[in-house]
Structure formats: C-alpha cells, structure tokens
Amino acid sequence: MKKNQVQHLPVMLDRCVALLTPALENRQEAVVVDATIGLGGHAEALLEKFPHIRLIGIDRDESALEKSRERLSQFASRINFFHAVYDQIPTLLSGMGIHGVAGILFDLGVSSLQLDDLERGFSYSKEAPLDMRMDRSRSLTAANVLNDYSQEDLTRIIKVFGEERFANRIAKNIIKARGTHKLESTAELAEIVKASIPAPARRLGRNPAKRTFQAIRIEVNQELEILKRVIPQAIDCIELHGRMIVMSFQSLEDRIVKQAFADVTKSKSPVGLPIELIEHKAKFRLVFNGSETPDELEITRNPRSQSVRLRAIERIAI
Ligand SMILES: C[S@@+](CC[C@H](N)C(=O)[O-])C[C@H]1O[C@@H](n2cnc3c(N)ncnc32)[C@H](O)[C@@H]1O
C-alpha cells in the first residue's frame, strides 16, 4: 500500500474488469463512467488495464473525491472528476459533448472511508453524532430525520427501507425518547432499537440496529429515489456494445436494478403478434442471467463484500 493510501478492497474487482473488457478492448478510444468513484479502486484497475480510456469519475462525497484524486494522480490527464449526484450523468456527458459511453459502473452504497470515519455516524457499533450524509454540503442529517419526522413517517421509513418488522415499536420509542431530549448520538439510536426488539428476535442474526441504520441512511441520502431515476437514464447513455455493471448491497437496490434491466432486455412485441418487428426487439441483453456474488475467498478477505449482488447488461442494438 502506498503512503497516504486508505486501506480499501474494491469489491469483485477482477470480475468487474473482466465484464467491461469486451466493451473496452480493441478500441482506439472509449469513455467509461465510474458513477461511484469512491476511493478509486475500480477506476485505478480500469485505467491501468486500458490505456486508451477516458474516465469520468463521479461521487457526491467531497472527501472520497479528494482521496481518489490523490490515488489516481498518475492518470490525471485521462480523468474528469465531478462532485455530483449520479443522476447528473446525462447532463455531465452532454456538457462534455459526449454522446455515448462504452462502460458505466455503479458500486452502490457507502465506502470504507465513510463507514470508518466515526464522525460521519454511519456505523451502528460506534458512538458518533447522528449525521449519515454522504454529501456533507447537504443539510438533511440523520438527527433531523429522527428528531423532526412524524411517528408515521419514521415507521414507514424503518419498515420499508430497513425491512424491519419491529418498525412500529422502534418509531414509537424514538418519539418517546425525543419527548425528553433531542436525539444526538448513534449509540443512543442503537440502544433504542435494541430495547424495541423482543429478546428472542434480538438473538437471531446480526446487530439489530443494522436495519434501522440502513433505513435512516437511505432516507437521509434519498438513495432509492435517485437510483430509480438514474438507472434508465444511464442505460440510455450506453453506446452499441457498451456495458453497464451495477453492484448492489441490499435487496431494495437490487430489485430496482433487476427490474430496470428486465425492462430493457425483453422484447416489446405485443402478445399474439406472429413476428417480432425490429422496433419491438430488445436493445440490450443480460450479460449473464440473474446476479453474481463474490466467492468465499473474497468474502473471507473482505467481509463487506458478502451482501453484494452484481448485474450486467450490454447494448446490442441502437
Ligand atoms: C462503495 S463506494 C465505491 C467504491 C469504489 N468503487 C472504489 O473502488 O473505491 C460508493 C461511493 O458512491 C458514492 N455515492 C453513493 N451514492 C451516490 C450518488 N447518488 N451519487 C454520487 N455518488 C454516490 C458514495 O459517496 C461512495 O463514495
């Protein structure tokens, strides 16, 4: 590891590079969008392997961009960095006069940098302020959500985004606690969750706070709304034989990706039509059926990779 380099293991790195290879090799030039450049692990491998590519690196987190800029300094002339939310991809590309890209990579969720920086409040196992913003220039924090939202909204968020069956009890206890004081720390939220979950259920599986923390983080960063918006937009930016890869870390994200990929890889032919007209043919294909997961060795080396689901599509017609 180089000096000043944050320790970080990019998830399914070799697989991502292999999946993008047919779209990038044997070409004079190609543009790749890394929509979640984070600490630059995937970007570095792609820039190293494909000397002819230009990479557009996006992240909504200024500190991640700072780190990846430093890490990728030797490739500076081939990268454009953008501090942006990834639903800006079409705008950024048209601003650069780019009409199609050969590869797009989404490595969703939080980075090691965000999880390990205690001050940012993403971790349920450490005491920290209730922040959870990926972009610290935004105003909505976890503390705002927990102290200002109604019981009904908190229940819905924890139930839907956290897939938490005790959402009602957790929301009720949040309201009760904030009746006496403002909620300020992650440790307090974790305690409220723990106390809201019946002991037999608490003994099952992982830390009971995980699901509620995920839910609040999704709300703070509007993660699912943005993802739903961006996937079809990004698909439209892929040029012929170009590929898009998405790695999701929880089932709600993966469902959005799976649905969007299914929509563009199915024929639009009306039922009963004896022949498939060219305008009804699918313009994309799934590179493989379903989703892929890391192997045992990767999960052992990098436990954070355990929940990843990788999907990929390729444009086959314009
Ligand atoms: C798992 S990390 C990416 C790690 C990266 N592939 C690497 O190898 O270092 C995800 C990154 O996506 C960023 N991110 C998440 N949602 C985003 C969004 N809607 N727009 C832009 N960046 C986003 C996060 O700030 C985080 O830095």
mmCIF file with all atom_site columns, N, CA and C and ligand atoms in Angstrom, residues 8 10 34-42 58-61 64 84-86 107-111 114 134 226, ligand 1:
data_model
loop_
_atom_site.group_PDB
_atom_site.id
_atom_site.type_symbol
_atom_site.label_atom_id
_atom_site.label_alt_id
_atom_site.label_comp_id
_atom_site.label_asym_id
_atom_site.label_entity_id
_atom_site.label_seq_id
_atom_site.pdbx_PDB_ins_code
_atom_site.Cartn_x
_atom_site.Cartn_y
_atom_site.Cartn_z
_atom_site.occupancy
_atom_site.B_iso_or_equiv
_atom_site.pdbx_formal_charge
_atom_site.auth_seq_id
_atom_site.auth_comp_id
_atom_site.auth_asym_id
_atom_site.auth_atom_id
_atom_site.pdbx_PDB_model_num
ATOM   1   N N   . HIS A 1 8   ? -8.457  -0.145 1.443   1.00 0.00 ? 8   HIS A N   1
ATOM   2   C CA  . HIS A 1 8   ? -9.795  -0.347 0.899   1.00 0.00 ? 8   HIS A CA  1
ATOM   3   C C   . HIS A 1 8   ? -9.709  -1.440 -0.158  1.00 0.00 ? 8   HIS A C   1
ATOM   4   N N   . PRO A 1 10  ? -11.505 -3.029 -3.216  1.00 0.00 ? 10  PRO A N   1
ATOM   5   C CA  . PRO A 1 10  ? -12.637 -2.878 -4.139  1.00 0.00 ? 10  PRO A CA  1
ATOM   6   C C   . PRO A 1 10  ? -13.354 -4.222 -4.330  1.00 0.00 ? 10  PRO A C   1
ATOM   7   N N   . ASP A 1 34  ? -17.374 6.035  -14.060 1.00 0.00 ? 34  ASP A N   1
ATOM   8   C CA  . ASP A 1 34  ? -17.425 5.404  -12.751 1.00 0.00 ? 34  ASP A CA  1
ATOM   9   C C   . ASP A 1 34  ? -18.338 6.308  -11.920 1.00 0.00 ? 34  ASP A C   1
ATOM   10  N N   . ALA A 1 35  ? -19.580 5.865  -11.774 1.00 0.00 ? 35  ALA A N   1
ATOM   11  C CA  . ALA A 1 35  ? -20.601 6.728  -11.162 1.00 0.00 ? 35  ALA A CA  1
ATOM   12  C C   . ALA A 1 35  ? -20.427 6.862  -9.655  1.00 0.00 ? 35  ALA A C   1
ATOM   13  N N   . THR A 1 36  ? -19.622 5.979  -9.079  1.00 0.00 ? 36  THR A N   1
ATOM   14  C CA  . THR A 1 36  ? -19.404 5.978  -7.619  1.00 0.00 ? 36  THR A CA  1
ATOM   15  C C   . THR A 1 36  ? -17.904 5.767  -7.389  1.00 0.00 ? 36  THR A C   1
ATOM   16  N N   . ILE A 1 37  ? -17.115 6.741  -7.748  1.00 0.00 ? 37  ILE A N   1
ATOM   17  C CA  . ILE A 1 37  ? -15.655 6.503  -7.795  1.00 0.00 ? 37  ILE A CA  1
ATOM   18  C C   . ILE A 1 37  ? -15.066 6.203  -6.413  1.00 0.00 ? 37  ILE A C   1
ATOM   19  N N   . GLY A 1 38  ? -15.676 6.732  -5.370  1.00 0.00 ? 38  GLY A N   1
ATOM   20  C CA  . GLY A 1 38  ? -15.239 6.398  -4.001  1.00 0.00 ? 38  GLY A CA  1
ATOM   21  C C   . GLY A 1 38  ? -13.750 6.603  -3.828  1.00 0.00 ? 38  GLY A C   1
ATOM   22  N N   . LEU A 1 39  ? -13.052 5.535  -3.433  1.00 0.00 ? 39  LEU A N   1
ATOM   23  C CA  . LEU A 1 39  ? -11.612 5.652  -3.218  1.00 0.00 ? 39  LEU A CA  1
ATOM   24  C C   . LEU A 1 39  ? -10.819 5.273  -4.462  1.00 0.00 ? 39  LEU A C   1
ATOM   25  N N   . GLY A 1 40  ? -11.520 5.084  -5.570  1.00 0.00 ? 40  GLY A N   1
ATOM   26  C CA  . GLY A 1 40  ? -10.838 4.911  -6.856  1.00 0.00 ? 40  GLY A CA  1
ATOM   27  C C   . GLY A 1 40  ? -10.286 3.534  -7.145  1.00 0.00 ? 40  GLY A C   1
ATOM   28  N N   . GLY A 1 41  ? -10.691 2.522  -6.399  1.00 0.00 ? 41  GLY A N   1
ATOM   29  C CA  . GLY A 1 41  ? -10.146 1.168  -6.597  1.00 0.00 ? 41  GLY A CA  1
ATOM   30  C C   . GLY A 1 41  ? -10.480 0.595  -7.966  1.00 0.00 ? 41  GLY A C   1
ATOM   31  N N   . HIS A 1 42  ? -11.766 0.636  -8.334  1.00 0.00 ? 42  HIS A N   1
ATOM   32  C CA  . HIS A 1 42  ? -12.152 0.100  -9.648  1.00 0.00 ? 42  HIS A CA  1
ATOM   33  C C   . HIS A 1 42  ? -11.580 0.978  -10.761 1.00 0.00 ? 42  HIS A C   1
ATOM   34  N N   . ILE A 1 58  ? -17.404 10.129 -10.722 1.00 0.00 ? 58  ILE A N   1
ATOM   35  C CA  . ILE A 1 58  ? -18.411 10.924 -10.007 1.00 0.00 ? 58  ILE A CA  1
ATOM   36  C C   . ILE A 1 58  ? -18.507 10.446 -8.567  1.00 0.00 ? 58  ILE A C   1
ATOM   37  N N   . ASP A 1 59  ? -18.648 11.369 -7.654  1.00 0.00 ? 59  ASP A N   1
ATOM   38  C CA  . ASP A 1 59  ? -19.013 10.998 -6.283  1.00 0.00 ? 59  ASP A CA  1
ATOM   39  C C   . ASP A 1 59  ? -19.687 12.193 -5.620  1.00 0.00 ? 59  ASP A C   1
ATOM   40  N N   . ARG A 1 60  ? -20.636 11.909 -4.747  1.00 0.00 ? 60  ARG A N   1
ATOM   41  C CA  . ARG A 1 60  ? -21.313 13.013 -4.053  1.00 0.00 ? 60  ARG A CA  1
ATOM   42  C C   . ARG A 1 60  ? -20.556 13.376 -2.776  1.00 0.00 ? 60  ARG A C   1
ATOM   43  N N   . ASP A 1 61  ? -19.507 12.610 -2.479  1.00 0.00 ? 61  ASP A N   1
ATOM   44  C CA  . ASP A 1 61  ? -18.746 12.833 -1.254  1.00 0.00 ? 61  ASP A CA  1
ATOM   45  C C   . ASP A 1 61  ? -17.412 13.503 -1.593  1.00 0.00 ? 61  ASP A C   1
ATOM   46  N N   . ALA A 1 64  ? -14.243 11.634 -0.521  1.00 0.00 ? 64  ALA A N   1
ATOM   47  C CA  . ALA A 1 64  ? -13.901 10.479 -1.366  1.00 0.00 ? 64  ALA A CA  1
ATOM   48  C C   . ALA A 1 64  ? -13.195 10.970 -2.630  1.00 0.00 ? 64  ALA A C   1
ATOM   49  N N   . ALA A 1 84  ? -20.802 15.325 -7.710  1.00 0.00 ? 84  ALA A N   1
ATOM   50  C CA  . ALA A 1 84  ? -22.197 15.383 -8.173  1.00 0.00 ? 84  ALA A CA  1
ATOM   51  C C   . ALA A 1 84  ? -22.942 14.145 -7.706  1.00 0.00 ? 84  ALA A C   1
ATOM   52  N N   . VAL A 1 85  ? -24.247 14.250 -7.755  1.00 0.00 ? 85  VAL A N   1
ATOM   53  C CA  . VAL A 1 85  ? -25.087 13.070 -7.530  1.00 0.00 ? 85  VAL A CA  1
ATOM   54  C C   . VAL A 1 85  ? -25.161 12.358 -8.874  1.00 0.00 ? 85  VAL A C   1
ATOM   55  N N   . TYR A 1 86  ? -25.156 11.031 -8.870  1.00 0.00 ? 86  TYR A N   1
ATOM   56  C CA  . TYR A 1 86  ? -25.001 10.348 -10.152 1.00 0.00 ? 86  TYR A CA  1
ATOM   57  C C   . TYR A 1 86  ? -26.186 10.488 -11.105 1.00 0.00 ? 86  TYR A C   1
ATOM   58  N N   . ASP A 1 107 ? -21.042 1.147  -8.108  1.00 0.00 ? 107 ASP A N   1
ATOM   59  C CA  . ASP A 1 107 ? -20.694 0.328  -6.941  1.00 0.00 ? 107 ASP A CA  1
ATOM   60  C C   . ASP A 1 107 ? -21.420 1.030  -5.784  1.00 0.00 ? 107 ASP A C   1
ATOM   61  N N   . LEU A 1 108 ? -22.660 0.590  -5.536  1.00 0.00 ? 108 LEU A N   1
ATOM   62  C CA  . LEU A 1 108 ? -23.561 1.375  -4.682  1.00 0.00 ? 108 LEU A CA  1
ATOM   63  C C   . LEU A 1 108 ? -23.194 1.324  -3.199  1.00 0.00 ? 108 LEU A C   1
ATOM   64  N N   . GLY A 1 109 ? -23.876 2.150  -2.462  1.00 0.00 ? 109 GLY A N   1
ATOM   65  C CA  . GLY A 1 109 ? -23.730 2.092  -1.004  1.00 0.00 ? 109 GLY A CA  1
ATOM   66  C C   . GLY A 1 109 ? -22.637 2.979  -0.469  1.00 0.00 ? 109 GLY A C   1
ATOM   67  N N   . VAL A 1 110 ? -22.230 2.676  0.754   1.00 0.00 ? 110 VAL A N   1
ATOM   68  C CA  . VAL A 1 110 ? -21.233 3.510  1.416   1.00 0.00 ? 110 VAL A CA  1
ATOM   69  C C   . VAL A 1 110 ? -19.833 2.942  1.203   1.00 0.00 ? 110 VAL A C   1
ATOM   70  N N   . SER A 1 111 ? -18.837 3.816  1.293   1.00 0.00 ? 111 SER A N   1
ATOM   71  C CA  . SER A 1 111 ? -17.454 3.366  1.124   1.00 0.00 ? 111 SER A CA  1
ATOM   72  C C   . SER A 1 111 ? -16.837 3.070  2.482   1.00 0.00 ? 111 SER A C   1
ATOM   73  N N   . GLN A 1 114 ? -16.314 6.192  4.429   1.00 0.00 ? 114 GLN A N   1
ATOM   74  C CA  . GLN A 1 114 ? -17.487 6.708  5.144   1.00 0.00 ? 114 GLN A CA  1
ATOM   75  C C   . GLN A 1 114 ? -17.774 5.870  6.388   1.00 0.00 ? 114 GLN A C   1
ATOM   76  N N   . MET A 1 134 ? -23.854 11.424 2.927   1.00 0.00 ? 134 MET A N   1
ATOM   77  C CA  . MET A 1 134 ? -22.730 11.115 2.039   1.00 0.00 ? 134 MET A CA  1
ATOM   78  C C   . MET A 1 134 ? -22.138 12.422 1.530   1.00 0.00 ? 134 MET A C   1
ATOM   79  N N   . ILE A 1 226 ? -33.147 8.233  -6.026  1.00 0.00 ? 226 ILE A N   1
ATOM   80  C CA  . ILE A 1 226 ? -32.123 8.627  -7.007  1.00 0.00 ? 226 ILE A CA  1
ATOM   81  C C   . ILE A 1 226 ? -31.759 7.433  -7.888  1.00 0.00 ? 226 ILE A C   1
HETATM 82  C C1  . LIG B 2 .   ? -18.898 1.567  -2.314  1.00 0.00 ? 1   LIG B C1  1
HETATM 83  S S1  . LIG B 2 .   ? -18.264 3.154  -2.610  1.00 0.00 ? 1   LIG B S1  1
HETATM 84  C C2  . LIG B 2 .   ? -17.409 3.000  -4.142  1.00 0.00 ? 1   LIG B C2  1
HETATM 85  C C3  . LIG B 2 .   ? -16.033 2.420  -4.011  1.00 0.00 ? 1   LIG B C3  1
HETATM 86  C C4  . LIG B 2 .   ? -15.223 2.471  -5.291  1.00 0.00 ? 1   LIG B C4  1
HETATM 87  N N1  . LIG B 2 .   ? -15.750 1.642  -6.333  1.00 0.00 ? 1   LIG B N1  1
HETATM 88  C C5  . LIG B 2 .   ? -13.787 2.129  -5.021  1.00 0.00 ? 1   LIG B C5  1
HETATM 89  O O1  . LIG B 2 .   ? -13.269 1.163  -5.607  1.00 0.00 ? 1   LIG B O1  1
HETATM 90  O O2  . LIG B 2 .   ? -13.156 2.806  -4.212  1.00 0.00 ? 1   LIG B O2  1
HETATM 91  C C6  . LIG B 2 .   ? -19.661 4.056  -3.077  1.00 0.00 ? 1   LIG B C6  1
HETATM 92  C C7  . LIG B 2 .   ? -19.423 5.523  -3.330  1.00 0.00 ? 1   LIG B C7  1
HETATM 93  O O3  . LIG B 2 .   ? -20.556 6.010  -4.024  1.00 0.00 ? 1   LIG B O3  1
HETATM 94  C C8  . LIG B 2 .   ? -20.865 7.295  -3.575  1.00 0.00 ? 1   LIG B C8  1
HETATM 95  N N2  . LIG B 2 .   ? -22.280 7.508  -3.843  1.00 0.00 ? 1   LIG B N2  1
HETATM 96  C C9  . LIG B 2 .   ? -23.330 6.867  -3.285  1.00 0.00 ? 1   LIG B C9  1
HETATM 97  N N3  . LIG B 2 .   ? -24.487 7.333  -3.784  1.00 0.00 ? 1   LIG B N3  1
HETATM 98  C C10 . LIG B 2 .   ? -24.159 8.278  -4.701  1.00 0.00 ? 1   LIG B C10 1
HETATM 99  C C11 . LIG B 2 .   ? -24.907 9.124  -5.568  1.00 0.00 ? 1   LIG B C11 1
HETATM 100 N N4  . LIG B 2 .   ? -26.250 9.080  -5.578  1.00 0.00 ? 1   LIG B N4  1
HETATM 101 N N5  . LIG B 2 .   ? -24.249 9.959  -6.393  1.00 0.00 ? 1   LIG B N5  1
HETATM 102 C C12 . LIG B 2 .   ? -22.881 10.008 -6.397  1.00 0.00 ? 1   LIG B C12 1
HETATM 103 N N6  . LIG B 2 .   ? -22.122 9.247  -5.581  1.00 0.00 ? 1   LIG B N6  1
HETATM 104 C C13 . LIG B 2 .   ? -22.742 8.386  -4.751  1.00 0.00 ? 1   LIG B C13 1
HETATM 105 C C14 . LIG B 2 .   ? -20.519 7.276  -2.101  1.00 0.00 ? 1   LIG B C14 1
HETATM 106 O O4  . LIG B 2 .   ? -20.257 8.577  -1.635  1.00 0.00 ? 1   LIG B O4  1
HETATM 107 C C15 . LIG B 2 .   ? -19.290 6.360  -2.077  1.00 0.00 ? 1   LIG B C15 1
HETATM 108 O O5  . LIG B 2 .   ? -18.101 7.110  -2.109  1.00 0.00 ? 1   LIG B O5  1
#
